[in-house]
Amino acid sequence: MSLVLEDDNVERSQSGKVVQMQDKAELSTSKLGTKKYWDELYALELENFRRNPQDTGDCWFSDSDAEQKMIDFLVDNIGAYRISEDASVVDLGTGNGHMLFELHQTEFQGKLVGIDYSEESVKLATNIAEATGVDNFISFEQADIFSGDWNPEKYDIVLDKGTLDAISLSGMKINGKLDVVDVYAAVVEKFLKKDGIFLITSCNFTQDELIKIIETDNLKMWKTIKYPVFQFGGVQGATICSIAFVKRN
Ligand SMILES: C[S@@+](CC[C@H](N)C(=O)[O-])C[C@H]1O[C@@H](n2cnc3c(N)ncnc32)[C@H](O)[C@@H]1O
C-alpha cells in the first residue's frame, strides 16, 4: 500500500484512510501526555470514521485483550457491591468510547457516560453513538477530570483504560505543586458512590505500584484480573494489569 504525504503529521493511503506518519511506538512518551496529541489523533480518527463508518478507531491495549477482560470481569461480578445490570458507568478518558459501546452489548443497560478532555474525542464518540443508534443510552462529555471547580455526578462504576498511563506522562502539576498521579485517587473518589467500583487497566505501572497510587483509607483493592505472565532472567511479571477497587464510604 503506497502512502501519499499530506502534511507533516498526516498521510493518506490509497483507500483514502488517514493514518499517522509516525508509528505509535516511535513517539516520545511525553507526547502521549499532551492534549494536543490526543486532539490530533481523534481528529484523524473522526475523518477516518466519516470516510468509512466501519472504522471507529484504535482500541487501546487490544493486544492484551484488556477491554474484553474488563467487560467480562464486570459481567462475572454482577451482584457484587454496586455492579448491576442497571449500574451507572463512567469511563474516564474515554477516547473513541469503544469500551462503552462494547459494554452496552452485554447485560449492562444503565446510563453509560464517557468523559474526555479532548473535544475531538467527544465529537468522534458522539458521532459513533448517533450513527449506531445508541445515543439514548451512551453519552459523552468534554471535561478535564482534574478541573478543581467541578463537582461531578457520582456513578456506580468508574472505568479507566490507559488514562492514568497517559496522564502520568504529562508532567502536569495540580495547583503548581502536586503531581497528577498523587491526586488521581481523590479524583476517582469524586466520581464514585459508596460501594462503587473503580476498575483500572495500566501498562505503565506494576500491580504493586498501581495499588500504592490508588489505595486510600476509603478506596480499597478488591480483585485483580489475570493476564499471562512472562519469565525473564528469573523474574516473573505481566506487561499489563487490571485492578478493581471498592469505595467503602
Ligand atoms: C491512552 S488514551 C485511552 C483512551 C481510551 N480509554 C481507550 O482505552 O481507548 C488516554 C485518554 O485520556 C484522555 N485524557 C488525558 N488526560 C485527561 C484529562 N485530564 N481529563 C480527561 N481526559 C483525559 C485522552 O484524551 C485520551 O483519550
PDB file of C-alpha atoms and ligand atoms in Angstrom:
ATOM      1  CA  MET A   1       0.000   0.000   0.000  1.00  0.00           C
ATOM      2  CA  SER A   2       1.600   3.261  -1.006  1.00  0.00           C
ATOM      3  CA  LEU A   3       1.192   6.367   1.070  1.00  0.00           C
ATOM      4  CA  VAL A   4       0.830   9.966  -0.075  1.00  0.00           C
ATOM      5  CA  LEU A   5       2.314  12.578   2.207  1.00  0.00           C
ATOM      6  CA  GLU A   6      -0.253  15.244   3.034  1.00  0.00           C
ATOM      7  CA  ASP A   7       1.436  17.379   5.688  1.00  0.00           C
ATOM      8  CA  ASP A   8       3.970  16.960   8.454  1.00  0.00           C
ATOM      9  CA  ASN A   9       1.827  14.686  10.609  1.00  0.00           C
ATOM     10  CA  VAL A  10      -0.631  13.043   8.291  1.00  0.00           C
ATOM     11  CA  GLU A  11      -0.524  10.545   5.452  1.00  0.00           C
ATOM     12  CA  ARG A  12      -3.331   9.243   3.297  1.00  0.00           C
ATOM     13  CA  SER A  13      -3.394   5.697   1.984  1.00  0.00           C
ATOM     14  CA  GLN A  14      -4.698   4.831  -1.490  1.00  0.00           C
ATOM     15  CA  SER A  15      -8.001   3.855   0.118  1.00  0.00           C
ATOM     16  CA  GLY A  16      -8.255   7.409   1.449  1.00  0.00           C
ATOM     17  CA  LYS A  17      -7.797   6.393   5.093  1.00  0.00           C
ATOM     18  CA  VAL A  18      -5.824   8.970   7.014  1.00  0.00           C
ATOM     19  CA  VAL A  19      -3.037   7.480   9.117  1.00  0.00           C
ATOM     20  CA  GLN A  20      -0.374   8.884  11.376  1.00  0.00           C
ATOM     21  CA  MET A  21       3.037   9.195   9.818  1.00  0.00           C
ATOM     22  CA  GLN A  22       4.877   8.050  12.928  1.00  0.00           C
ATOM     23  CA  ASP A  23       4.400   4.633  14.392  1.00  0.00           C
ATOM     24  CA  LYS A  24       2.904   4.966  17.881  1.00  0.00           C
ATOM     25  CA  ALA A  25       5.862   3.098  19.339  1.00  0.00           C
ATOM     26  CA  GLU A  26       8.258   5.717  17.966  1.00  0.00           C
ATOM     27  CA  LEU A  27       6.536   8.606  19.649  1.00  0.00           C
ATOM     28  CA  SER A  28       8.346  10.137  22.548  1.00  0.00           C
ATOM     29  CA  THR A  29       6.366   9.112  25.596  1.00  0.00           C
ATOM     30  CA  SER A  30       5.784  12.689  26.747  1.00  0.00           C
ATOM     31  CA  LYS A  31       3.642  13.368  23.666  1.00  0.00           C
ATOM     32  CA  LEU A  32       1.021  10.982  24.998  1.00  0.00           C
ATOM     33  CA  GLY A  33       0.651  13.327  27.959  1.00  0.00           C
ATOM     34  CA  THR A  34      -0.437  16.331  25.894  1.00  0.00           C
ATOM     35  CA  LYS A  35      -3.971  17.328  24.899  1.00  0.00           C
ATOM     36  CA  LYS A  36      -2.630  18.427  21.504  1.00  0.00           C
ATOM     37  CA  TYR A  37      -1.553  14.853  20.776  1.00  0.00           C
ATOM     38  CA  TRP A  38      -4.996  13.439  21.609  1.00  0.00           C
ATOM     39  CA  ASP A  39      -6.849  16.207  19.731  1.00  0.00           C
ATOM     40  CA  GLU A  40      -4.824  15.469  16.599  1.00  0.00           C
ATOM     41  CA  LEU A  41      -5.245  11.711  16.943  1.00  0.00           C
ATOM     42  CA  TYR A  42      -9.029  11.862  17.379  1.00  0.00           C
ATOM     43  CA  ALA A  43      -9.374  14.445  14.579  1.00  0.00           C
ATOM     44  CA  LEU A  44      -7.728  11.861  12.293  1.00  0.00           C
ATOM     45  CA  GLU A  45      -9.924   9.086  13.637  1.00  0.00           C
ATOM     46  CA  LEU A  46     -13.012  11.263  13.101  1.00  0.00           C
ATOM     47  CA  GLU A  47     -12.021  11.889   9.495  1.00  0.00           C
ATOM     48  CA  ASN A  48     -11.472   8.148   9.006  1.00  0.00           C
ATOM     49  CA  PHE A  49     -14.866   7.394  10.529  1.00  0.00           C
ATOM     50  CA  ARG A  50     -16.584   9.914   8.232  1.00  0.00           C
ATOM     51  CA  ARG A  51     -14.981   8.232   5.216  1.00  0.00           C
ATOM     52  CA  ASN A  52     -15.651   4.727   6.458  1.00  0.00           C
ATOM     53  CA  PRO A  53     -18.241   4.280   9.256  1.00  0.00           C
ATOM     54  CA  GLN A  54     -16.843   0.777   9.950  1.00  0.00           C
ATOM     55  CA  ASP A  55     -13.596   2.385  11.089  1.00  0.00           C
ATOM     56  CA  THR A  56     -14.253   3.506  14.674  1.00  0.00           C
ATOM     57  CA  GLY A  57     -10.574   3.904  15.578  1.00  0.00           C
ATOM     58  CA  ASP A  58      -7.991   2.130  17.682  1.00  0.00           C
ATOM     59  CA  CYS A  59      -8.761   0.087  20.754  1.00  0.00           C
ATOM     60  CA  TRP A  60      -6.096   0.711  23.395  1.00  0.00           C
ATOM     61  CA  PHE A  61      -4.408  -2.462  24.783  1.00  0.00           C
ATOM     62  CA  SER A  62      -6.220  -4.690  22.263  1.00  0.00           C
ATOM     63  CA  ASP A  63      -3.078  -6.869  22.029  1.00  0.00           C
ATOM     64  CA  SER A  64      -3.699  -7.930  25.644  1.00  0.00           C
ATOM     65  CA  ASP A  65      -7.460  -8.214  25.119  1.00  0.00           C
ATOM     66  CA  ALA A  66      -7.765  -5.884  28.113  1.00  0.00           C
ATOM     67  CA  GLU A  67     -11.076  -4.335  27.105  1.00  0.00           C
ATOM     68  CA  GLN A  68     -12.820  -7.697  26.799  1.00  0.00           C
ATOM     69  CA  LYS A  69     -11.281  -8.835  30.076  1.00  0.00           C
ATOM     70  CA  MET A  70     -12.574  -5.723  31.859  1.00  0.00           C
ATOM     71  CA  ILE A  71     -16.070  -6.255  30.419  1.00  0.00           C
ATOM     72  CA  ASP A  72     -16.050  -9.967  31.292  1.00  0.00           C
ATOM     73  CA  PHE A  73     -14.946  -9.058  34.806  1.00  0.00           C
ATOM     74  CA  LEU A  74     -17.919  -6.712  35.248  1.00  0.00           C
ATOM     75  CA  VAL A  75     -20.380  -9.244  33.819  1.00  0.00           C
ATOM     76  CA  ASP A  76     -18.963 -12.027  36.019  1.00  0.00           C
ATOM     77  CA  ASN A  77     -19.281  -9.845  39.118  1.00  0.00           C
ATOM     78  CA  ILE A  78     -22.859  -8.665  38.621  1.00  0.00           C
ATOM     79  CA  GLY A  79     -24.452  -8.744  42.070  1.00  0.00           C
ATOM     80  CA  ALA A  80     -21.309  -7.679  43.938  1.00  0.00           C
ATOM     81  CA  TYR A  81     -21.260  -4.209  45.521  1.00  0.00           C
ATOM     82  CA  ARG A  82     -22.869  -1.760  43.049  1.00  0.00           C
ATOM     83  CA  ILE A  83     -22.279  -3.882  39.961  1.00  0.00           C
ATOM     84  CA  SER A  84     -25.724  -4.467  38.490  1.00  0.00           C
ATOM     85  CA  GLU A  85     -27.325  -4.564  35.059  1.00  0.00           C
ATOM     86  CA  ASP A  86     -28.625  -1.030  35.515  1.00  0.00           C
ATOM     87  CA  ALA A  87     -25.434   0.328  37.104  1.00  0.00           C
ATOM     88  CA  SER A  88     -24.388   3.807  36.000  1.00  0.00           C
ATOM     89  CA  VAL A  89     -20.905   3.740  34.479  1.00  0.00           C
ATOM     90  CA  VAL A  90     -18.418   6.484  33.669  1.00  0.00           C
ATOM     91  CA  ASP A  91     -15.316   5.912  31.560  1.00  0.00           C
ATOM     92  CA  LEU A  92     -12.579   8.450  32.392  1.00  0.00           C
ATOM     93  CA  GLY A  93     -10.531   9.432  29.309  1.00  0.00           C
ATOM     94  CA  THR A  94     -12.874   7.514  27.057  1.00  0.00           C
ATOM     95  CA  GLY A  95     -11.174   8.223  23.693  1.00  0.00           C
ATOM     96  CA  ASN A  96     -13.392   6.791  20.962  1.00  0.00           C
ATOM     97  CA  GLY A  97     -15.758   5.350  23.584  1.00  0.00           C
ATOM     98  CA  HIS A  98     -15.147   1.810  22.347  1.00  0.00           C
ATOM     99  CA  MET A  99     -15.325   0.186  25.791  1.00  0.00           C
ATOM    100  CA  LEU A 100     -18.754   1.720  26.490  1.00  0.00           C
ATOM    101  CA  PHE A 101     -20.134   0.630  23.119  1.00  0.00           C
ATOM    102  CA  GLU A 102     -18.953  -2.911  23.856  1.00  0.00           C
ATOM    103  CA  LEU A 103     -20.314  -2.811  27.424  1.00  0.00           C
ATOM    104  CA  HIS A 104     -23.729  -1.785  26.084  1.00  0.00           C
ATOM    105  CA  GLN A 105     -23.731  -5.020  24.005  1.00  0.00           C
ATOM    106  CA  THR A 106     -23.774  -7.005  27.273  1.00  0.00           C
ATOM    107  CA  GLU A 107     -26.164  -7.139  30.241  1.00  0.00           C
ATOM    108  CA  PHE A 108     -25.227  -3.568  31.179  1.00  0.00           C
ATOM    109  CA  GLN A 109     -28.145  -1.367  30.160  1.00  0.00           C
ATOM    110  CA  GLY A 110     -27.765   1.513  32.645  1.00  0.00           C
ATOM    111  CA  LYS A 111     -26.548   5.017  31.953  1.00  0.00           C
ATOM    112  CA  LEU A 112     -23.114   4.936  30.292  1.00  0.00           C
ATOM    113  CA  VAL A 113     -21.057   8.141  30.137  1.00  0.00           C
ATOM    114  CA  GLY A 114     -17.654   8.798  28.610  1.00  0.00           C
ATOM    115  CA  ILE A 115     -15.576  11.801  29.695  1.00  0.00           C
ATOM    116  CA  ASP A 116     -12.564  13.125  27.843  1.00  0.00           C
ATOM    117  CA  TYR A 117     -10.753  16.466  27.776  1.00  0.00           C
ATOM    118  CA  SER A 118     -10.282  16.236  24.010  1.00  0.00           C
ATOM    119  CA  GLU A 119     -13.152  17.901  22.106  1.00  0.00           C
ATOM    120  CA  GLU A 120     -12.230  15.726  19.110  1.00  0.00           C
ATOM    121  CA  SER A 121     -12.660  12.554  21.189  1.00  0.00           C
ATOM    122  CA  VAL A 122     -16.119  13.688  22.249  1.00  0.00           C
ATOM    123  CA  LYS A 123     -17.059  14.540  18.634  1.00  0.00           C
ATOM    124  CA  LEU A 124     -15.819  11.145  17.420  1.00  0.00           C
ATOM    125  CA  ALA A 125     -17.516   9.105  20.158  1.00  0.00           C
ATOM    126  CA  THR A 126     -20.776  11.088  19.837  1.00  0.00           C
ATOM    127  CA  ASN A 127     -20.799  10.595  16.059  1.00  0.00           C
ATOM    128  CA  ILE A 128     -20.319   6.849  16.541  1.00  0.00           C
ATOM    129  CA  ALA A 129     -23.130   6.724  19.149  1.00  0.00           C
ATOM    130  CA  GLU A 130     -25.505   8.572  16.805  1.00  0.00           C
ATOM    131  CA  ALA A 131     -24.554   6.507  13.767  1.00  0.00           C
ATOM    132  CA  THR A 132     -25.097   3.261  15.656  1.00  0.00           C
ATOM    133  CA  GLY A 133     -28.349   4.423  17.278  1.00  0.00           C
ATOM    134  CA  VAL A 134     -27.198   4.108  20.904  1.00  0.00           C
ATOM    135  CA  ASP A 135     -27.085   7.834  21.729  1.00  0.00           C
ATOM    136  CA  ASN A 136     -30.108   7.417  24.036  1.00  0.00           C
ATOM    137  CA  PHE A 137     -28.019   5.144  26.265  1.00  0.00           C
ATOM    138  CA  ILE A 138     -24.435   6.308  25.872  1.00  0.00           C
ATOM    139  CA  SER A 139     -23.339   9.951  26.067  1.00  0.00           C
ATOM    140  CA  PHE A 140     -20.039  11.795  26.024  1.00  0.00           C
ATOM    141  CA  GLU A 141     -18.884  14.912  27.842  1.00  0.00           C
ATOM    142  CA  GLN A 142     -15.873  17.109  27.291  1.00  0.00           C
ATOM    143  CA  ALA A 143     -14.141  17.826  30.618  1.00  0.00           C
ATOM    144  CA  ASP A 144     -10.744  17.772  32.260  1.00  0.00           C
ATOM    145  CA  ILE A 145     -11.139  15.337  35.141  1.00  0.00           C
ATOM    146  CA  PHE A 146      -8.662  17.385  37.194  1.00  0.00           C
ATOM    147  CA  SER A 147     -10.734  20.534  36.906  1.00  0.00           C
ATOM    148  CA  GLY A 148     -10.972  21.764  40.511  1.00  0.00           C
ATOM    149  CA  ASP A 149     -14.245  23.691  40.341  1.00  0.00           C
ATOM    150  CA  TRP A 150     -16.203  20.649  39.258  1.00  0.00           C
ATOM    151  CA  ASN A 151     -18.417  18.529  41.471  1.00  0.00           C
ATOM    152  CA  PRO A 152     -19.180  15.644  39.096  1.00  0.00           C
ATOM    153  CA  GLU A 153     -22.149  13.335  39.187  1.00  0.00           C
ATOM    154  CA  LYS A 154     -21.449  10.096  41.098  1.00  0.00           C
ATOM    155  CA  TYR A 155     -21.520   6.665  39.423  1.00  0.00           C
ATOM    156  CA  ASP A 156     -21.757   3.008  40.442  1.00  0.00           C
ATOM    157  CA  ILE A 157     -18.745   2.063  38.329  1.00  0.00           C
ATOM    158  CA  VAL A 158     -15.757   4.119  37.187  1.00  0.00           C
ATOM    159  CA  LEU A 159     -13.518   2.804  34.397  1.00  0.00           C
ATOM    160  CA  ASP A 160     -10.013   3.746  33.294  1.00  0.00           C
ATOM    161  CA  LYS A 161      -8.210   2.022  30.443  1.00  0.00           C
ATOM    162  CA  GLY A 162      -4.882   3.702  29.730  1.00  0.00           C
ATOM    163  CA  THR A 163      -5.922   7.102  31.036  1.00  0.00           C
ATOM    164  CA  LEU A 164      -3.799   7.206  34.194  1.00  0.00           C
ATOM    165  CA  ASP A 165      -0.948   5.925  31.999  1.00  0.00           C
ATOM    166  CA  ALA A 166      -1.355   8.879  29.630  1.00  0.00           C
ATOM    167  CA  ILE A 167      -1.876  11.371  32.442  1.00  0.00           C
ATOM    168  CA  SER A 168       1.236  10.200  34.271  1.00  0.00           C
ATOM    169  CA  LEU A 169       3.273  11.168  31.208  1.00  0.00           C
ATOM    170  CA  SER A 170       2.011  14.745  31.191  1.00  0.00           C
ATOM    171  CA  GLY A 171       4.322  16.036  33.920  1.00  0.00           C
ATOM    172  CA  MET A 172       1.378  18.281  34.831  1.00  0.00           C
ATOM    173  CA  LYS A 173       1.212  19.736  38.360  1.00  0.00           C
ATOM    174  CA  ILE A 174      -2.017  20.469  40.193  1.00  0.00           C
ATOM    175  CA  ASN A 175      -2.032  23.941  41.771  1.00  0.00           C
ATOM    176  CA  GLY A 176       1.535  24.203  40.524  1.00  0.00           C
ATOM    177  CA  LYS A 177       2.882  21.635  43.014  1.00  0.00           C
ATOM    178  CA  LEU A 178       1.032  18.301  43.296  1.00  0.00           C
ATOM    179  CA  ASP A 179       1.897  15.508  40.895  1.00  0.00           C
ATOM    180  CA  VAL A 180      -1.205  14.354  38.954  1.00  0.00           C
ATOM    181  CA  VAL A 181      -0.549  10.740  39.935  1.00  0.00           C
ATOM    182  CA  ASP A 182      -0.694  11.711  43.613  1.00  0.00           C
ATOM    183  CA  VAL A 183      -4.144  13.275  43.308  1.00  0.00           C
ATOM    184  CA  TYR A 184      -5.635  10.666  40.974  1.00  0.00           C
ATOM    185  CA  ALA A 185      -7.255   8.568  43.720  1.00  0.00           C
ATOM    186  CA  ALA A 186      -9.028  11.655  45.091  1.00  0.00           C
ATOM    187  CA  VAL A 187     -10.277  12.464  41.575  1.00  0.00           C
ATOM    188  CA  VAL A 188     -11.620   8.926  41.146  1.00  0.00           C
ATOM    189  CA  GLU A 189     -13.361   9.080  44.537  1.00  0.00           C
ATOM    190  CA  LYS A 190     -15.235  12.214  43.428  1.00  0.00           C
ATOM    191  CA  PHE A 191     -16.929  10.164  40.687  1.00  0.00           C
ATOM    192  CA  LEU A 192     -17.779   7.128  42.838  1.00  0.00           C
ATOM    193  CA  LYS A 193     -20.786   6.340  45.002  1.00  0.00           C
ATOM    194  CA  LYS A 194     -20.349   4.429  48.271  1.00  0.00           C
ATOM    195  CA  ASP A 195     -19.747   0.737  47.443  1.00  0.00           C
ATOM    196  CA  GLY A 196     -18.946   1.780  43.893  1.00  0.00           C
ATOM    197  CA  ILE A 197     -16.226   0.022  41.910  1.00  0.00           C
ATOM    198  CA  PHE A 198     -13.199   1.546  40.198  1.00  0.00           C
ATOM    199  CA  LEU A 199     -11.745  -0.760  37.536  1.00  0.00           C
ATOM    200  CA  ILE A 200      -8.446   0.351  36.021  1.00  0.00           C
ATOM    201  CA  THR A 201      -6.059  -1.121  33.451  1.00  0.00           C
ATOM    202  CA  SER A 202      -2.476   0.077  33.136  1.00  0.00           C
ATOM    203  CA  CYS A 203       0.613  -0.951  31.245  1.00  0.00           C
ATOM    204  CA  ASN A 204       2.730   1.797  32.742  1.00  0.00           C
ATOM    205  CA  PHE A 205       2.566   0.696  36.372  1.00  0.00           C
ATOM    206  CA  THR A 206       3.021  -2.689  38.003  1.00  0.00           C
ATOM    207  CA  GLN A 207       0.222  -4.122  40.101  1.00  0.00           C
ATOM    208  CA  ASP A 208       2.012  -3.106  43.319  1.00  0.00           C
ATOM    209  CA  GLU A 209       2.650   0.421  42.047  1.00  0.00           C
ATOM    210  CA  LEU A 210      -0.965   0.816  40.973  1.00  0.00           C
ATOM    211  CA  ILE A 211      -2.246  -0.310  44.378  1.00  0.00           C
ATOM    212  CA  LYS A 212       0.068   2.225  46.050  1.00  0.00           C
ATOM    213  CA  ILE A 213      -1.223   5.008  43.786  1.00  0.00           C
ATOM    214  CA  ILE A 214      -4.922   4.237  44.130  1.00  0.00           C
ATOM    215  CA  GLU A 215      -5.459   2.805  47.606  1.00  0.00           C
ATOM    216  CA  THR A 216      -6.651   5.209  50.279  1.00  0.00           C
ATOM    217  CA  ASP A 217      -8.438   4.683  53.597  1.00  0.00           C
ATOM    218  CA  ASN A 218     -11.663   4.744  51.623  1.00  0.00           C
ATOM    219  CA  LEU A 219     -10.692   3.131  48.308  1.00  0.00           C
ATOM    220  CA  LYS A 220      -9.547  -0.452  48.808  1.00  0.00           C
ATOM    221  CA  MET A 221      -8.168  -3.048  46.419  1.00  0.00           C
ATOM    222  CA  TRP A 222     -10.829  -5.688  45.770  1.00  0.00           C
ATOM    223  CA  LYS A 223      -9.861  -8.030  42.921  1.00  0.00           C
ATOM    224  CA  THR A 224      -7.409  -8.285  40.041  1.00  0.00           C
ATOM    225  CA  ILE A 225      -7.761  -9.618  36.507  1.00  0.00           C
ATOM    226  CA  LYS A 226      -5.322 -12.339  35.444  1.00  0.00           C
ATOM    227  CA  TYR A 227      -3.046 -11.877  32.410  1.00  0.00           C
ATOM    228  CA  PRO A 228      -0.394 -14.218  31.005  1.00  0.00           C
ATOM    229  CA  VAL A 229       2.896 -13.770  32.867  1.00  0.00           C
ATOM    230  CA  PHE A 230       6.348 -13.690  31.293  1.00  0.00           C
ATOM    231  CA  GLN A 231       9.537 -15.053  32.822  1.00  0.00           C
ATOM    232  CA  PHE A 232      12.776 -13.187  32.174  1.00  0.00           C
ATOM    233  CA  GLY A 233      16.089 -13.623  33.987  1.00  0.00           C
ATOM    234  CA  GLY A 234      14.397 -15.376  36.876  1.00  0.00           C
ATOM    235  CA  VAL A 235      11.856 -12.554  37.233  1.00  0.00           C
ATOM    236  CA  GLN A 236       8.155 -13.111  36.662  1.00  0.00           C
ATOM    237  CA  GLY A 237       5.792 -10.379  35.589  1.00  0.00           C
ATOM    238  CA  ALA A 238       2.953  -9.238  33.376  1.00  0.00           C
ATOM    239  CA  THR A 239       3.117  -6.392  30.874  1.00  0.00           C
ATOM    240  CA  ILE A 240      -0.308  -5.133  31.865  1.00  0.00           C
ATOM    241  CA  CYS A 241      -2.507  -5.176  34.955  1.00  0.00           C
ATOM    242  CA  SER A 242      -6.167  -4.544  35.747  1.00  0.00           C
ATOM    243  CA  ILE A 243      -7.325  -3.959  39.317  1.00  0.00           C
ATOM    244  CA  ALA A 244     -10.745  -3.338  40.825  1.00  0.00           C
ATOM    245  CA  PHE A 245     -11.064  -1.122  43.907  1.00  0.00           C
ATOM    246  CA  VAL A 246     -14.144  -0.587  46.060  1.00  0.00           C
ATOM    247  CA  LYS A 247     -15.113   2.706  47.681  1.00  0.00           C
ATOM    248  CA  ARG A 248     -16.046   1.986  51.292  1.00  0.00           C
ATOM    249  CA  ASN A 249     -17.881   5.233  52.164  1.00  0.00           C
TER     250      ASN A 249
HETATM  251  C1  LIG B   1      -4.370   6.174  26.339  1.00  0.00           C
HETATM  252  S1  LIG B   1      -5.835   7.030  25.885  1.00  0.00           S
HETATM  253  C2  LIG B   1      -7.045   5.853  26.347  1.00  0.00           C
HETATM  254  C3  LIG B   1      -8.347   6.053  25.629  1.00  0.00           C
HETATM  255  C4  LIG B   1      -9.429   5.002  25.964  1.00  0.00           C
HETATM  256  N1  LIG B   1      -9.611   4.863  27.398  1.00  0.00           N
HETATM  257  C5  LIG B   1      -9.077   3.662  25.371  1.00  0.00           C
HETATM  258  O1  LIG B   1      -8.861   2.706  26.119  1.00  0.00           O
HETATM  259  O2  LIG B   1      -9.001   3.564  24.132  1.00  0.00           O
HETATM  260  C6  LIG B   1      -5.931   8.257  27.183  1.00  0.00           C
HETATM  261  C7  LIG B   1      -7.166   9.151  27.085  1.00  0.00           C
HETATM  262  O3  LIG B   1      -7.209  10.011  28.228  1.00  0.00           O
HETATM  263  C8  LIG B   1      -7.654  11.286  27.818  1.00  0.00           C
HETATM  264  N2  LIG B   1      -7.208  12.234  28.858  1.00  0.00           N
HETATM  265  C9  LIG B   1      -5.925  12.513  29.209  1.00  0.00           C
HETATM  266  N3  LIG B   1      -5.897  13.425  30.203  1.00  0.00           N
HETATM  267  C10 LIG B   1      -7.196  13.711  30.512  1.00  0.00           C
HETATM  268  C11 LIG B   1      -7.793  14.588  31.457  1.00  0.00           C
HETATM  269  N4  LIG B   1      -7.060  15.341  32.270  1.00  0.00           N
HETATM  270  N5  LIG B   1      -9.156  14.631  31.523  1.00  0.00           N
HETATM  271  C12 LIG B   1      -9.907  13.859  30.682  1.00  0.00           C
HETATM  272  N6  LIG B   1      -9.374  13.029  29.746  1.00  0.00           N
HETATM  273  C13 LIG B   1      -8.033  12.939  29.657  1.00  0.00           C
HETATM  274  C14 LIG B   1      -7.014  11.463  26.443  1.00  0.00           C
HETATM  275  O4  LIG B   1      -7.656  12.465  25.678  1.00  0.00           O
HETATM  276  C15 LIG B   1      -7.197  10.058  25.861  1.00  0.00           C
HETATM  277  O5  LIG B   1      -8.425   9.913  25.209  1.00  0.00           O
END
